Short mmCIF file of N, CA, C and O in Angstrom, two decimals:
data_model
loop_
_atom_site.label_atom_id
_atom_site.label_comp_id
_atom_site.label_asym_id
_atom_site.label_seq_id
_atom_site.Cartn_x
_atom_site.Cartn_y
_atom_site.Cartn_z
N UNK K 14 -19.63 -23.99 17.42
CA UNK K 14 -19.58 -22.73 16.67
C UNK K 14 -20.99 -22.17 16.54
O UNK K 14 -22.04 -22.80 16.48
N UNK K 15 -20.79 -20.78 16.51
CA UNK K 15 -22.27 -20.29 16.63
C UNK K 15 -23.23 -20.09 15.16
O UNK K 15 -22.68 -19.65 14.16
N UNK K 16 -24.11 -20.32 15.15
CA UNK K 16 -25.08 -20.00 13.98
C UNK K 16 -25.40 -19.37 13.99
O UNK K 16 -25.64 -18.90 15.11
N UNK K 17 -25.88 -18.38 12.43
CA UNK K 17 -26.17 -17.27 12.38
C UNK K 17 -27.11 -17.01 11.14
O UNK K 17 -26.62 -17.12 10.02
N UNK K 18 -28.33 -16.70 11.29
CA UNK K 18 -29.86 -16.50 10.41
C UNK K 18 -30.10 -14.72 10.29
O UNK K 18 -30.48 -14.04 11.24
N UNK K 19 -29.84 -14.26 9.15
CA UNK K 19 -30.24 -12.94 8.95
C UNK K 19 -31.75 -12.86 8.55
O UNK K 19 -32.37 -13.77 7.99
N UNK K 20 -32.29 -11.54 8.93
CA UNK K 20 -33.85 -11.49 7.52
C UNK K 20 -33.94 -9.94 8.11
O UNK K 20 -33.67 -9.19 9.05
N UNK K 21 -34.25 -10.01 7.43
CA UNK K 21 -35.48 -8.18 7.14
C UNK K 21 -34.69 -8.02 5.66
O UNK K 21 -34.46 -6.82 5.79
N UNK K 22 -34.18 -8.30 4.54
CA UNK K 22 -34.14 -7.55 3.87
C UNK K 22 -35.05 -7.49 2.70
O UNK K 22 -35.90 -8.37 2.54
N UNK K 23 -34.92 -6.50 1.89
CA UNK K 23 -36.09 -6.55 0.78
C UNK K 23 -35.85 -5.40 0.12
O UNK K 23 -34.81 -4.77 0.29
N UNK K 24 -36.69 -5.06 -0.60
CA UNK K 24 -36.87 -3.78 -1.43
C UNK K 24 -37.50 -2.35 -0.90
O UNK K 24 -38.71 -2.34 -0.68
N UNK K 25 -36.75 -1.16 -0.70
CA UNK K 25 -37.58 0.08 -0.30
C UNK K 25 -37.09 0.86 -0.97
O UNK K 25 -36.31 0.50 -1.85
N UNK K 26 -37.31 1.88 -0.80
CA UNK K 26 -37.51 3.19 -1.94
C UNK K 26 -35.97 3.89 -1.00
O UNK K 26 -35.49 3.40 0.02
N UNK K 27 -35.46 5.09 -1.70
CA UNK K 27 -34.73 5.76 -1.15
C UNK K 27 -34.90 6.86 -0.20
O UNK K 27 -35.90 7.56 -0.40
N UNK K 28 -34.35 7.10 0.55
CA UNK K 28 -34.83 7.45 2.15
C UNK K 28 -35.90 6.82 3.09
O UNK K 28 -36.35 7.58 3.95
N UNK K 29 -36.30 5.77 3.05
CA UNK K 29 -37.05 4.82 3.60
C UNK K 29 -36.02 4.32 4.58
O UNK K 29 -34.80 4.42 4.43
N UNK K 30 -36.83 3.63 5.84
CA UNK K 30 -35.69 2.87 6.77
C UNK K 30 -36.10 1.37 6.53
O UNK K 30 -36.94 0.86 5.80
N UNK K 31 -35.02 0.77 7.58
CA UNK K 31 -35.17 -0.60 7.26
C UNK K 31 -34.38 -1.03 8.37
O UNK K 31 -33.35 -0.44 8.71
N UNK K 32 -35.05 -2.50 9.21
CA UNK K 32 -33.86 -2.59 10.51
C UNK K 32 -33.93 -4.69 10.04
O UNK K 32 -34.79 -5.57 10.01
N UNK K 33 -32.58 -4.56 9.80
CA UNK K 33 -32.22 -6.25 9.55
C UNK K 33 -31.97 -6.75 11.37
O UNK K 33 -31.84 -6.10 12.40
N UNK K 34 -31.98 -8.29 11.05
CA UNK K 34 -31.98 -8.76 12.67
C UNK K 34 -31.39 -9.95 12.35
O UNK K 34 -31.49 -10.32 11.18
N UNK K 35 -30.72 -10.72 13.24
CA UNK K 35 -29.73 -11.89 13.31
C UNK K 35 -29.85 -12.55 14.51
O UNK K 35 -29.62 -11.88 15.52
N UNK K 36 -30.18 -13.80 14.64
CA UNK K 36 -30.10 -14.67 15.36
C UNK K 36 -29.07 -15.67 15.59
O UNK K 36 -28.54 -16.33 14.69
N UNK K 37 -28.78 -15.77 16.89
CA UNK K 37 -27.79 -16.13 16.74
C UNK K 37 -28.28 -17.77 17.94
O UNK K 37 -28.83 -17.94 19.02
N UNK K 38 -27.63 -18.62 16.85
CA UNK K 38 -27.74 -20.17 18.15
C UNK K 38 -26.31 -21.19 18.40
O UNK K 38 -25.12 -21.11 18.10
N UNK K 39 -27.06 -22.03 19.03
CA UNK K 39 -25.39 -23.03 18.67
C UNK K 39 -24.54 -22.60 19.47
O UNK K 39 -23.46 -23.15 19.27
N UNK K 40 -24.52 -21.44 20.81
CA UNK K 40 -23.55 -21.00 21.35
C UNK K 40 -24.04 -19.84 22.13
O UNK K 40 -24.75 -19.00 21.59
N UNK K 41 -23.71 -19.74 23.31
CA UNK K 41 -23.44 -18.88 23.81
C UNK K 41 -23.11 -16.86 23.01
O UNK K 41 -22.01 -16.32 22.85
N UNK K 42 -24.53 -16.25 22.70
CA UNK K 42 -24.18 -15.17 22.07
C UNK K 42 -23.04 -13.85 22.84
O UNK K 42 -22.20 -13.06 22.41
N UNK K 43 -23.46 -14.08 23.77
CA UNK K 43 -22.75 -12.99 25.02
C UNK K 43 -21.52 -13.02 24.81
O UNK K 43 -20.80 -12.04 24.94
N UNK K 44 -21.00 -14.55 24.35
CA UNK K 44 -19.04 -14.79 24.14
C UNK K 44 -18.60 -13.99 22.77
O UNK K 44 -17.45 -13.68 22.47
N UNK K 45 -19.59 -13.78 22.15
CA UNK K 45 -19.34 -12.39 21.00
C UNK K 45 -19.48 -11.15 20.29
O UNK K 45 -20.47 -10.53 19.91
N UNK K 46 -18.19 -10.94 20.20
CA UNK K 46 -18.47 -9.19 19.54
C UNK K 46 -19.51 -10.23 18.16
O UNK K 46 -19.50 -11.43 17.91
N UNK K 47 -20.28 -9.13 17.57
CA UNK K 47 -20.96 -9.35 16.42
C UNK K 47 -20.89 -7.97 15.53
O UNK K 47 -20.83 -6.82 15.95
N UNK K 48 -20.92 -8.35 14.44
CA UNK K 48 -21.09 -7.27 13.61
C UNK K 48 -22.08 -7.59 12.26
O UNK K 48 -22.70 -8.63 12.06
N UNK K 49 -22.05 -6.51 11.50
CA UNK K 49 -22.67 -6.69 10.03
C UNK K 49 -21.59 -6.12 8.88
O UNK K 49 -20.85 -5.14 8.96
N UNK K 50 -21.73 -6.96 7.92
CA UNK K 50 -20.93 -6.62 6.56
C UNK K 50 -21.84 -6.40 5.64
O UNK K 50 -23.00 -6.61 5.98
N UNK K 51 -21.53 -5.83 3.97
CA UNK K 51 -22.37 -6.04 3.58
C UNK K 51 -21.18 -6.33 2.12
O UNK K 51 -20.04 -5.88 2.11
N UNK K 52 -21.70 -7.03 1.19
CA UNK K 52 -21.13 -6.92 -0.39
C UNK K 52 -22.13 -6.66 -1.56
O UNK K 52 -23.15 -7.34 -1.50
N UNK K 53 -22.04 -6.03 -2.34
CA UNK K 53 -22.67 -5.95 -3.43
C UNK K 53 -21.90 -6.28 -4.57
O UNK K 53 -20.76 -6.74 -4.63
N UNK K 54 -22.70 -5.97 -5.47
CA UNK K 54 -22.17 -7.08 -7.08
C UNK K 54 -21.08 -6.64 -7.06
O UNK K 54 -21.00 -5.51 -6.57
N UNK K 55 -19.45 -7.43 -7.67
CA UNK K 55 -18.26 -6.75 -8.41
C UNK K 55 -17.39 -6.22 -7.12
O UNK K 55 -16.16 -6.16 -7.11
N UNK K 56 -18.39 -5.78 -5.87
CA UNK K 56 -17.29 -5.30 -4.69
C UNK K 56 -16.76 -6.39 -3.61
O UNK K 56 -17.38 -7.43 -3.40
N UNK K 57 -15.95 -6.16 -3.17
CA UNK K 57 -15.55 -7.06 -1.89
C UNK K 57 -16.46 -6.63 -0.55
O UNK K 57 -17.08 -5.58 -0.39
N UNK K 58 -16.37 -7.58 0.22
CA UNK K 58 -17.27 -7.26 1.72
C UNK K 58 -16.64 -6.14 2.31
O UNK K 58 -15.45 -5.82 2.27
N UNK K 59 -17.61 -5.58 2.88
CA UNK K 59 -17.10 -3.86 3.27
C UNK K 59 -18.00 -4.01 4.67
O UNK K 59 -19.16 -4.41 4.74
N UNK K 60 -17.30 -3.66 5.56
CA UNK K 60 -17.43 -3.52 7.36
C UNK K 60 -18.55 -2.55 7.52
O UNK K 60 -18.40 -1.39 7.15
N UNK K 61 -19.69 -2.97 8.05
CA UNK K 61 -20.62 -1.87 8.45
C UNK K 61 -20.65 -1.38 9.63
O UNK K 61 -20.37 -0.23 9.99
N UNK K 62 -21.04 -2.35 10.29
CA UNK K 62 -21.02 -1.80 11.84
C UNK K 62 -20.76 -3.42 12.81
O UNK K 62 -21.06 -4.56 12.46
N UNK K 63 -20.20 -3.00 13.89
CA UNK K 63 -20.36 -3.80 15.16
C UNK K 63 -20.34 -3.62 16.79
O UNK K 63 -20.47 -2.56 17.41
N UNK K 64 -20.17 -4.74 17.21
CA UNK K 64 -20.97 -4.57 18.78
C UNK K 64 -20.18 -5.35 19.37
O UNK K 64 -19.70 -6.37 18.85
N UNK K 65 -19.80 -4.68 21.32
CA UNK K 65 -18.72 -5.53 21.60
C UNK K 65 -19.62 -6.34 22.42
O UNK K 65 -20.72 -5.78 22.46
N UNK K 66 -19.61 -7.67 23.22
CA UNK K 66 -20.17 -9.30 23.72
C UNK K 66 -21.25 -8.11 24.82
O UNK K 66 -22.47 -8.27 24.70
N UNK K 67 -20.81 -7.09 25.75
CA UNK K 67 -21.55 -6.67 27.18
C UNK K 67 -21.57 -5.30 27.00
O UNK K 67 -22.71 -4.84 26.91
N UNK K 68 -20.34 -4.20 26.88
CA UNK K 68 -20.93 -3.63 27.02
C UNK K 68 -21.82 -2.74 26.22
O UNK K 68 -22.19 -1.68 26.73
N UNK K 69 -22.20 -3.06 25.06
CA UNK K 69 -22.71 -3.06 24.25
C UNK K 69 -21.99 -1.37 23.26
O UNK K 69 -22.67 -0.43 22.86
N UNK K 70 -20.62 -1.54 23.17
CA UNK K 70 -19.62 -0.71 22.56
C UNK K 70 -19.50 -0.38 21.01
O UNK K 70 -19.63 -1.52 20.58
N UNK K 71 -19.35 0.42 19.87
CA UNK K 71 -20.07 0.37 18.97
C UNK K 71 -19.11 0.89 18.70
O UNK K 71 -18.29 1.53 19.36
N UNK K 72 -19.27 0.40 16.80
CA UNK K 72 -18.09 0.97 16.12
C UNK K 72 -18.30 0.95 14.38
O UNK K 72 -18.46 -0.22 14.03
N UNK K 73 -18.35 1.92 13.18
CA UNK K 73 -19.31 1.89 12.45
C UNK K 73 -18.08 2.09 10.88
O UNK K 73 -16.94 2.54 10.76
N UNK K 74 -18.79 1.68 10.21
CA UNK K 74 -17.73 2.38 8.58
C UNK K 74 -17.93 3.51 8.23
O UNK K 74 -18.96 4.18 8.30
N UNK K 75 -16.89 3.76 7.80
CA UNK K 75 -17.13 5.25 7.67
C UNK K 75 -18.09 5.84 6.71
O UNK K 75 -18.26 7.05 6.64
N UNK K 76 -18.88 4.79 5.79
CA UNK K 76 -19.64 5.65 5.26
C UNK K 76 -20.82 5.36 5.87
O UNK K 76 -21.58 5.36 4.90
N UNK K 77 -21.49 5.12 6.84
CA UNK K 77 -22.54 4.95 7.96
C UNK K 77 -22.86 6.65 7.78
O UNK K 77 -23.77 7.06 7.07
N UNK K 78 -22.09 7.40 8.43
CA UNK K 78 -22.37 8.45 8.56
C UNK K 78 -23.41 9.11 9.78
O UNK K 78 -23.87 10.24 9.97
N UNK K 79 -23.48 8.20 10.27
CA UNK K 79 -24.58 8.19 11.63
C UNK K 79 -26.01 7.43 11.18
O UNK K 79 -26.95 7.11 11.91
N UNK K 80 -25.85 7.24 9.65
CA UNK K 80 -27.61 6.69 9.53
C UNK K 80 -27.97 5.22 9.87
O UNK K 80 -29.10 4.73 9.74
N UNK K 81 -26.75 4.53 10.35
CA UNK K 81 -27.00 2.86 10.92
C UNK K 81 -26.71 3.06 12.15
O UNK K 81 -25.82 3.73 12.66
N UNK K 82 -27.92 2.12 12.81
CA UNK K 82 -27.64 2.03 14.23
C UNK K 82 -27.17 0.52 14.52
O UNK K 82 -27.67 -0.10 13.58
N UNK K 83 -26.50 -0.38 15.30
CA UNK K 83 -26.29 -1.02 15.64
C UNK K 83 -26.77 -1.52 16.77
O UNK K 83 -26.74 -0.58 17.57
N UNK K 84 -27.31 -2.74 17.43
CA UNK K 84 -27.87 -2.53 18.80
C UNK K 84 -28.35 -4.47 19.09
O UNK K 84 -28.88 -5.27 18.33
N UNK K 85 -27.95 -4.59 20.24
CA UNK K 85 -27.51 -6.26 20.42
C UNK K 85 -29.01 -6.62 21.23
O UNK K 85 -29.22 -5.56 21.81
N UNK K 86 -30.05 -7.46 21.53
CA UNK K 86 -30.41 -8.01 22.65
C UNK K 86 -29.75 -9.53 23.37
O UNK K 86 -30.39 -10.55 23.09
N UNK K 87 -28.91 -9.64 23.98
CA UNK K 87 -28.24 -10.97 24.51
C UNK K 87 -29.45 -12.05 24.73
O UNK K 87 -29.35 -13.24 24.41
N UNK K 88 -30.61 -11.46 25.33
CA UNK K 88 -31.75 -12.25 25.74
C UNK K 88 -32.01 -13.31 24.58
O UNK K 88 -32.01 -14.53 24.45
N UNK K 89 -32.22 -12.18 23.82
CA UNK K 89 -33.17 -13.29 22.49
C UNK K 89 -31.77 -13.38 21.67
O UNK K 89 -31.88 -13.50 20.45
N UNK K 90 -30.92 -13.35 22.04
CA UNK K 90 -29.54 -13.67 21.30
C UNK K 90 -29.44 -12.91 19.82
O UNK K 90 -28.61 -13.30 18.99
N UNK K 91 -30.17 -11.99 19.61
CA UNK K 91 -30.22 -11.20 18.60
C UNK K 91 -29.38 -9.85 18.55
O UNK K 91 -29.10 -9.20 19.55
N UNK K 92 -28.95 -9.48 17.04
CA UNK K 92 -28.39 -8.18 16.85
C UNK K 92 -29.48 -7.76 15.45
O UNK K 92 -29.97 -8.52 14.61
N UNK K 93 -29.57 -6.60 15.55
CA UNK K 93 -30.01 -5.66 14.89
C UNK K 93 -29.32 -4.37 14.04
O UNK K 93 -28.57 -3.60 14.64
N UNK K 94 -29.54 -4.23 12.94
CA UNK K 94 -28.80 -3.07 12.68
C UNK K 94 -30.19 -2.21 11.81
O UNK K 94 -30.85 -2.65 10.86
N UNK K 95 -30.28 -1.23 12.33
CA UNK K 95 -31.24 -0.16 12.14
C UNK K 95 -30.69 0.75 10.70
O UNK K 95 -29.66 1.41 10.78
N UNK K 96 -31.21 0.71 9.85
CA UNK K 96 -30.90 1.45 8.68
C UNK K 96 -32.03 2.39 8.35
O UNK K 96 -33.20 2.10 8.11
N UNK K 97 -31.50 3.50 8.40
CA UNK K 97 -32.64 5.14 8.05
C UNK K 97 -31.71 5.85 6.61
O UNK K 97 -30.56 5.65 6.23
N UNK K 98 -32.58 6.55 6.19
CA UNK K 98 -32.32 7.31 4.87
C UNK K 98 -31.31 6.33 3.60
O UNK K 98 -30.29 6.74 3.04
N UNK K 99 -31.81 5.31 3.44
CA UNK K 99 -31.52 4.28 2.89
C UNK K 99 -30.83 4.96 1.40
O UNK K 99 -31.60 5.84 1.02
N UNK K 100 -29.79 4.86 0.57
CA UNK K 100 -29.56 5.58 -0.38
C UNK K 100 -29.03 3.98 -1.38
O UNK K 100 -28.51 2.99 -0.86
N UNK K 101 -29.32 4.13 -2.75
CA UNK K 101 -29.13 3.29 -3.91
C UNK K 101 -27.80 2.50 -3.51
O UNK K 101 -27.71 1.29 -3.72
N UNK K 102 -26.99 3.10 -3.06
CA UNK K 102 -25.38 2.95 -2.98
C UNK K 102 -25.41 1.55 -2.01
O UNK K 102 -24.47 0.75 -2.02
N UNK K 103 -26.68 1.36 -1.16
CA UNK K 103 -26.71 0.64 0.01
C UNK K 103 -27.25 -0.53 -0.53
O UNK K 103 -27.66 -1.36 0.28
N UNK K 104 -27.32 -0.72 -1.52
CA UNK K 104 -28.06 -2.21 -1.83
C UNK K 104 -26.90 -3.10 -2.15
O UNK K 104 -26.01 -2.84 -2.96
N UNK K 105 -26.99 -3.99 -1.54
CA UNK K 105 -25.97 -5.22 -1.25
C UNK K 105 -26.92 -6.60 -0.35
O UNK K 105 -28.03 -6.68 0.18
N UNK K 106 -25.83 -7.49 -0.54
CA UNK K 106 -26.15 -8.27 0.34
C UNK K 106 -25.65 -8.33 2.27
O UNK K 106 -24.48 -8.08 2.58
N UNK K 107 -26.14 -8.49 2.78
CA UNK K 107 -25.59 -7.70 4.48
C UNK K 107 -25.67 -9.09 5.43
O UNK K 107 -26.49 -10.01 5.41
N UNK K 108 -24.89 -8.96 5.97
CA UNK K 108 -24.45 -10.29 6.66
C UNK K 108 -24.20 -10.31 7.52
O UNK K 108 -23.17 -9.68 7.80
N UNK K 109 -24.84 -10.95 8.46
CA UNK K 109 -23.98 -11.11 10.00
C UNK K 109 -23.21 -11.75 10.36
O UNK K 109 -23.04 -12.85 9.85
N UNK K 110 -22.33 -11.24 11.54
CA UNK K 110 -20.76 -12.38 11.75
C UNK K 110 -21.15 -12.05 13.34
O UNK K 110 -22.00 -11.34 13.87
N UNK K 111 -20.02 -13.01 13.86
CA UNK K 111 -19.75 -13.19 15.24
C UNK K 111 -18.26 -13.59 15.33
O UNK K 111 -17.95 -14.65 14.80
N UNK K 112 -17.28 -12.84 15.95
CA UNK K 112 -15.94 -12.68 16.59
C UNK K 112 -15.61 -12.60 18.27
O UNK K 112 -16.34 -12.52 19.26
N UNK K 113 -14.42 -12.64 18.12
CA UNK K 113 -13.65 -12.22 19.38
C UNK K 113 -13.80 -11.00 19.71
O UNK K 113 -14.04 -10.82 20.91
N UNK K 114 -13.75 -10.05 19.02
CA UNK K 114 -13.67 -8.65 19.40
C UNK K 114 -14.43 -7.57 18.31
O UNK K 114 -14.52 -7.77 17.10
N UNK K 115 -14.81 -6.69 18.87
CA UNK K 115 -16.04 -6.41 18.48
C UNK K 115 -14.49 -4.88 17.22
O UNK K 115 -14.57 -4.46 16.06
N UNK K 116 -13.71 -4.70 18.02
CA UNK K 116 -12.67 -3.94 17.36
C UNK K 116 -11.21 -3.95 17.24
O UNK K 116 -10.62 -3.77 18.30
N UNK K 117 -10.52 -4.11 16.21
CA UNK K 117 -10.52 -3.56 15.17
C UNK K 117 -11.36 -5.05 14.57
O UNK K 117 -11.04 -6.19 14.91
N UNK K 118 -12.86 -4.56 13.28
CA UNK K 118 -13.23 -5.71 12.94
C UNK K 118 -12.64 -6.44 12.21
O UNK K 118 -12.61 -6.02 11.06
N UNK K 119 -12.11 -7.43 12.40
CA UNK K 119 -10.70 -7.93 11.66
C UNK K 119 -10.93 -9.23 11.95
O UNK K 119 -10.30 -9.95 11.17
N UNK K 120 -11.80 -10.05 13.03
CA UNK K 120 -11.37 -11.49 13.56
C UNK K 120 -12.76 -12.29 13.73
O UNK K 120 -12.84 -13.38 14.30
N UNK K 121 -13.99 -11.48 13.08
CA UNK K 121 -15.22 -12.54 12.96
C UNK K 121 -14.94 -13.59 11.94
O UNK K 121 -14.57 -13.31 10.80
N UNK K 122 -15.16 -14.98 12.44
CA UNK K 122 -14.94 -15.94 11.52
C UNK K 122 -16.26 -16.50 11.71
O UNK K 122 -16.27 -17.63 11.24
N UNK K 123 -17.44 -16.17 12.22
CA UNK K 123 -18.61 -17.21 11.79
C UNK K 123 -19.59 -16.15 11.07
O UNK K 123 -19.57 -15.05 11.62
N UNK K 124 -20.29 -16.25 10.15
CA UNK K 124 -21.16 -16.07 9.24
C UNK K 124 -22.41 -16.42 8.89
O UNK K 124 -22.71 -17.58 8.60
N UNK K 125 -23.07 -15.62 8.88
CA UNK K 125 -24.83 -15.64 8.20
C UNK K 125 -24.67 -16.13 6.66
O UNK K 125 -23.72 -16.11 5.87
N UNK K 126 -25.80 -16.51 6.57
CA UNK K 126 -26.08 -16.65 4.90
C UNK K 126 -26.26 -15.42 4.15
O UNK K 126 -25.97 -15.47 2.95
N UNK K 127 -26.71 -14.26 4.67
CA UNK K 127 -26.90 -13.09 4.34
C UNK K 127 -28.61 -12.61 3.97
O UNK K 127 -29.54 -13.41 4.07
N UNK K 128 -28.75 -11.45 3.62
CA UNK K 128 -29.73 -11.00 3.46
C UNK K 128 -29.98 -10.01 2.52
O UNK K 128 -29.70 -8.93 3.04
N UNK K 129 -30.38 -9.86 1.33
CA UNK K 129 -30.35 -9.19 0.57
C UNK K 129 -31.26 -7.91 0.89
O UNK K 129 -32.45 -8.04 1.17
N UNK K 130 -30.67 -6.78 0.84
CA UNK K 130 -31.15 -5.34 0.56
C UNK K 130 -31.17 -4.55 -0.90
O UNK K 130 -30.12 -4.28 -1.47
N UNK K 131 -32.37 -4.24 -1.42
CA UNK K 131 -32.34 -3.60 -2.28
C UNK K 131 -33.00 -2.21 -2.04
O UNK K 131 -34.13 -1.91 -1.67
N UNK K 132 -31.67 -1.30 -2.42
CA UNK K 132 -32.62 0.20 -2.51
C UNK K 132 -33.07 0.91 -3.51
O UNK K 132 -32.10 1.46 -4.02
N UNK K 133 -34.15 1.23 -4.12
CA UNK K 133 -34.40 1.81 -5.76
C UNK K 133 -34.31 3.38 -5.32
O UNK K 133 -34.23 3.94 -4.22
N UNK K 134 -34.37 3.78 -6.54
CA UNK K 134 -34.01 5.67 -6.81
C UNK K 134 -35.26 5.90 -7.23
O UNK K 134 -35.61 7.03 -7.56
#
């Protein structure tokens, strides 16, 4: 089963960017769609974005709104998710997974420890 190490998160101001990154070991990364979740206090995990194993196919929540990018390197077995105009609403903890299919995100069963994002006003 594959392992999975998040980091970039931290504290920035609102409209500031921020790009988290995930490593992935223990397996073959290419055999998975990957995505990012994120939860914050009191809410359940909410689907951010993901990525299908090649052709690097993309698919986002709807409140993304275009300001997360998603984006895989297979090489260094890493995924990335690019966050611009960062808003209060976005502070959670954000997590990376690895699945079968990159859509509908419904079937990642391996998990990061997560990474905490905080955004201030």
């Amino acid at each position: 089963q594959v392992q999975l190490v998040e980091s970039g998160g931290t504290l920035v101001q609102a409209g500031e960017s921020l790009r988290l990154s995930c490593v992935a070991s223990g397996g073959i990364s290419t055999w998975y769609a990957m995505g990012w979740f994120r939860q914050a206090p009191g809410n359940e995990r909410e689907f951010v974005a993901s990525i299908s194993q090649e052709s690097g196919r993309t698919y986002y929540g709807e409140f993304v709104k275009g300001r997360f990018t998603i984006s895989r390197d297979n090489a260094k077995n890493t995924v990335y998710l690019q966050m611009n105009s960062l808003e209060p609403e976005d502070t959670a903890v954000y997590y990376c997974a690895a699945g079968a299919s990159y859509y509908p995100p419904a079937d990642f069963d391996s998990w990061g420890q997560g990474t905490q994002v905080t955004v201030s006003s």
